XYZ file of C-alpha atoms in Angstrom:
294
model
C -30.655 -8.682 22.913
C -27.235 -6.241 23.598
C -27.672 -3.540 20.722
C -23.863 -1.848 20.123
C -23.448 1.440 21.261
C -21.978 4.060 18.419
C -18.701 5.330 19.062
C -18.973 8.168 16.809
C -21.927 10.058 14.813
C -20.061 8.634 11.406
C -20.639 4.934 12.095
C -24.326 5.259 11.574
C -23.552 6.865 7.992
C -27.271 8.090 6.532
C -29.870 8.222 8.633
C -31.978 5.832 6.092
C -29.173 3.638 5.100
C -30.215 0.638 6.594
C -28.410 -2.564 5.575
C -30.017 -3.671 2.042
C -29.755 -7.466 3.055
C -32.333 -6.820 6.127
C -34.731 -5.738 3.774
C -33.684 -7.877 0.197
C -33.551 -10.974 1.948
C -36.540 -13.557 2.019
C -36.347 -15.416 5.178
C -38.304 -18.265 6.225
C -36.241 -20.243 8.659
C -37.260 -19.062 11.868
C -33.901 -18.451 12.995
C -33.466 -16.098 10.192
C -36.501 -14.166 10.427
C -35.178 -13.682 14.156
C -31.648 -13.170 13.029
C -33.016 -10.022 10.927
C -35.578 -8.849 12.935
C -33.025 -7.958 15.444
C -30.823 -6.593 12.993
C -33.068 -4.119 11.955
C -34.665 -2.942 15.487
C -30.475 -2.615 16.618
C -30.392 -0.049 13.644
C -33.593 1.658 14.730
C -31.743 1.821 18.640
C -29.053 3.739 16.989
C -31.127 6.096 15.128
C -33.566 6.800 18.073
C -30.025 8.030 20.101
C -29.472 10.786 17.416
C -30.204 14.079 19.228
C -31.291 15.552 15.692
C -34.179 13.263 15.165
C -37.460 14.771 16.496
C -38.108 11.821 18.759
C -41.708 13.267 20.220
C -42.809 13.911 16.442
C -41.913 10.606 14.826
C -43.381 8.594 17.695
C -46.682 10.850 17.257
C -46.434 10.083 13.555
C -45.841 6.196 14.295
C -48.744 6.435 16.756
C -51.221 7.334 14.212
C -49.650 4.387 11.544
C -50.103 1.895 14.308
C -53.844 3.926 15.065
C -54.870 2.993 11.328
C -53.805 -0.205 11.270
C -55.567 -1.133 14.656
C -58.983 0.763 13.166
C -58.602 -1.638 9.969
C -58.327 -4.463 12.478
C -61.519 -3.455 13.722
C -63.426 -3.415 10.717
C -63.592 0.487 10.400
C -63.411 2.208 7.103
C -61.100 5.302 9.325
C -57.709 5.871 7.835
C -55.024 8.890 8.403
C -57.227 11.465 7.270
C -60.141 10.502 9.131
C -58.334 9.844 12.259
C -56.729 12.801 12.463
C -60.145 14.707 12.121
C -61.054 12.972 14.962
C -58.481 14.062 17.367
C -57.228 17.499 16.442
C -60.843 19.097 15.677
C -62.132 18.051 18.596
C -64.431 20.196 20.320
C -64.645 20.984 24.315
C -67.442 18.432 25.401
C -66.854 16.470 21.733
C -65.994 12.551 21.796
C -64.076 11.286 19.258
C -65.324 8.297 18.569
C -64.493 4.967 18.935
C -61.136 4.977 15.970
C -60.509 8.613 17.277
C -60.480 6.926 20.575
C -57.840 4.470 19.364
C -55.855 7.310 18.155
C -55.921 8.804 21.133
C -54.568 5.792 23.376
C -51.514 5.462 20.880
C -51.087 9.014 21.240
C -50.707 9.158 24.522
C -49.274 6.110 25.420
C -46.163 7.274 22.954
C -46.251 10.930 24.181
C -44.928 10.098 28.181
C -41.721 8.399 29.222
C -42.601 4.585 29.500
C -44.242 3.616 33.252
C -47.260 2.053 34.536
C -49.030 5.030 35.365
C -48.546 6.165 31.818
C -50.132 3.306 30.412
C -53.190 3.378 32.928
C -53.891 7.159 31.253
C -53.293 5.819 27.925
C -56.099 2.642 28.198
C -59.311 4.305 30.065
C -60.234 1.015 29.988
C -57.465 -1.825 32.050
C -56.484 -1.001 35.923
C -53.406 -0.202 36.653
C -52.743 -3.211 38.181
C -53.828 -5.730 35.272
C -51.618 -3.558 33.262
C -48.564 -4.451 35.475
C -50.031 -8.576 35.067
C -49.993 -8.178 31.639
C -46.639 -6.947 31.396
C -45.086 -9.381 33.832
C -46.849 -12.251 31.803
C -43.840 -11.611 28.939
C -40.042 -12.840 29.393
C -37.022 -13.964 27.218
C -35.637 -11.697 24.362
C -37.771 -8.464 23.624
C -39.786 -9.710 20.492
C -40.572 -12.916 22.683
C -41.640 -11.099 25.592
C -43.624 -8.834 23.227
C -45.151 -11.890 21.859
C -45.833 -13.455 24.828
C -47.632 -10.060 26.480
C -50.170 -9.520 23.397
C -50.876 -13.335 23.911
C -51.577 -13.260 27.508
C -53.868 -9.828 26.762
C -55.718 -11.633 23.942
C -56.508 -14.334 25.820
C -58.103 -12.637 29.009
C -59.600 -9.678 26.985
C -60.142 -10.878 22.822
C -61.755 -7.510 21.913
C -59.119 -5.322 23.151
C -56.910 -5.926 19.730
C -55.492 -2.110 20.243
C -54.932 -2.011 24.380
C -53.404 -5.525 23.575
C -50.717 -3.993 20.749
C -49.937 -1.297 22.834
C -49.010 -3.508 25.884
C -47.110 -5.717 23.421
C -45.055 -2.197 22.684
C -44.735 -1.132 25.936
C -43.061 -5.096 26.720
C -40.995 -4.421 23.634
C -39.589 -1.060 24.370
C -39.321 -2.112 27.984
C -36.794 -4.974 27.006
C -34.900 -2.859 24.480
C -34.356 -0.029 26.918
C -36.003 2.786 25.445
C -37.345 5.343 27.535
C -40.655 6.209 25.619
C -43.087 3.761 23.616
C -42.104 3.557 20.260
C -45.523 1.752 18.177
C -43.685 -0.905 16.369
C -45.928 -4.148 16.265
C -49.754 -2.987 14.659
C -48.407 -1.875 11.676
C -45.982 -4.517 10.896
C -48.967 -7.048 11.393
C -51.506 -8.683 9.717
C -55.246 -9.459 10.513
C -54.617 -12.844 11.015
C -51.736 -12.658 12.860
C -53.879 -11.459 15.611
C -55.443 -15.359 15.698
C -51.876 -17.380 16.295
C -50.386 -18.111 19.320
C -47.196 -19.611 20.782
C -44.274 -19.501 18.613
C -46.548 -18.526 15.180
C -47.529 -15.476 17.330
C -43.744 -15.081 17.497
C -42.501 -15.633 14.337
C -45.599 -13.200 13.310
C -43.783 -10.742 15.901
C -40.110 -11.002 14.291
C -41.425 -10.797 10.590
C -43.900 -7.764 11.099
C -41.147 -5.884 13.098
C -38.613 -6.021 10.138
C -40.614 -3.745 7.947
C -42.115 -1.636 10.565
C -38.410 -1.034 11.821
C -37.568 -0.655 8.366
C -39.937 2.250 7.953
C -39.342 3.667 11.229
C -35.932 4.576 10.112
C -37.387 5.364 6.770
C -39.837 8.369 8.792
C -37.168 8.875 11.098
C -34.785 10.231 8.358
C -37.775 12.507 6.666
C -38.583 13.883 9.802
C -35.199 14.674 10.514
C -34.620 16.270 7.325
C -38.045 18.273 8.042
C -37.520 19.401 11.241
C -33.804 20.775 10.958
C -35.563 22.806 8.147
C -37.993 23.866 10.043
C -35.818 25.158 12.911
C -33.854 27.065 10.005
C -36.212 29.100 9.157
C -37.606 29.858 12.724
C -35.387 33.195 12.923
C -37.590 34.615 9.731
C -41.129 34.304 11.639
C -41.837 37.642 13.404
C -45.029 36.912 15.249
C -45.149 36.729 18.622
C -45.418 33.867 19.953
C -43.978 31.406 16.455
C -41.114 30.417 18.895
C -43.545 28.641 20.744
C -45.426 27.492 17.678
C -42.642 25.894 15.969
C -41.682 23.688 18.623
C -45.563 22.718 19.097
C -44.608 21.361 15.187
C -41.677 19.960 16.235
C -43.685 17.549 18.538
C -47.284 16.753 16.929
C -47.898 15.090 13.924
C -50.532 17.246 12.848
C -51.686 20.639 14.527
C -54.807 22.858 13.977
C -53.877 26.426 13.752
C -56.434 26.558 17.202
C -54.002 24.811 18.830
C -51.472 27.587 18.568
C -50.600 30.294 21.019
C -51.475 32.662 18.774
C -55.049 34.528 17.640
C -56.662 32.452 15.608
C -55.753 34.805 12.343
C -52.414 35.268 13.094
C -52.017 31.632 13.682
C -53.776 30.935 10.364
C -51.091 33.298 9.009
C -48.117 32.034 10.217
C -49.537 28.704 9.225
C -49.294 29.728 5.530
C -46.183 31.518 6.119
C -44.619 28.143 7.146
C -46.335 26.407 4.332
C -44.898 28.966 1.730
C -41.209 28.695 3.354
C -41.458 25.120 2.684
C -41.345 24.346 6.739
C -44.865 22.072 6.968
C -47.166 20.830 4.769
C -51.096 21.624 4.539
C -52.081 17.492 5.461
C -55.846 18.241 4.381
C -56.237 20.364 1.184
C -59.390 21.672 2.141
C -59.896 25.321 2.169
C -61.441 25.490 5.868
C -60.927 23.181 9.085
C -57.148 22.740 8.025
C -54.681 20.534 9.768
C -50.754 21.278 9.238
C -47.471 18.697 10.071
C -43.906 18.885 9.306
């Protein structure tokens, strides 16, 4: 699959302006589904090339969405709010629990440039050599390669659904030439899809990627607007360390005040000030143990 590169920014138009025929057409034939998924990935590819898109923040938000899907596949009840708590309210020495560990795997996989070494850090239960072998199991076009890697990992480790999906996204990312893993497949697949094999699994991956790529474009548009507003209000912040704090908000889905490079009280005041300015949102609805994000 070869992606066209824009010759001018105006070619993209609105970030969220993904062609309606991609989402409105109910493709049934395998070749039509594959065509639509390729078109959706092509549009996402162009969006990811834009300098104004907060790439790290987008990947972290998509990692949360992928983790939520994987936790649901395993039959656990945790959703986005609980996963954020499990990851961002950890104290030194605490264990994140199974759901929190799944979320951490996805976040670690998406935060560093893609490599076998980075994937091994993200997936502590997999050896680098085994990861390389699984990635080599895929060949052909990007989605076919991803489906083959997904099948290979699940055949060797049937209970490792989250690592299998991480590595499938890694294979897709490699094939598309993206520098960082972009979590897509998990959120687009259904639990029953993970039991499919061969052509049926490839078709499910194509179908799932249509919806997940469209959602990634929508998230990119939303986060780009929010990031622009956050950067615009940054000069109004007088707290020492406010600039570094803003950079953290531009890279993480959720932030606890304790993660900011300010004293506790100053960090909480800064978060409240950013909420007043409409630059970030309080994500929990609680009076204590709050989390904030763009």
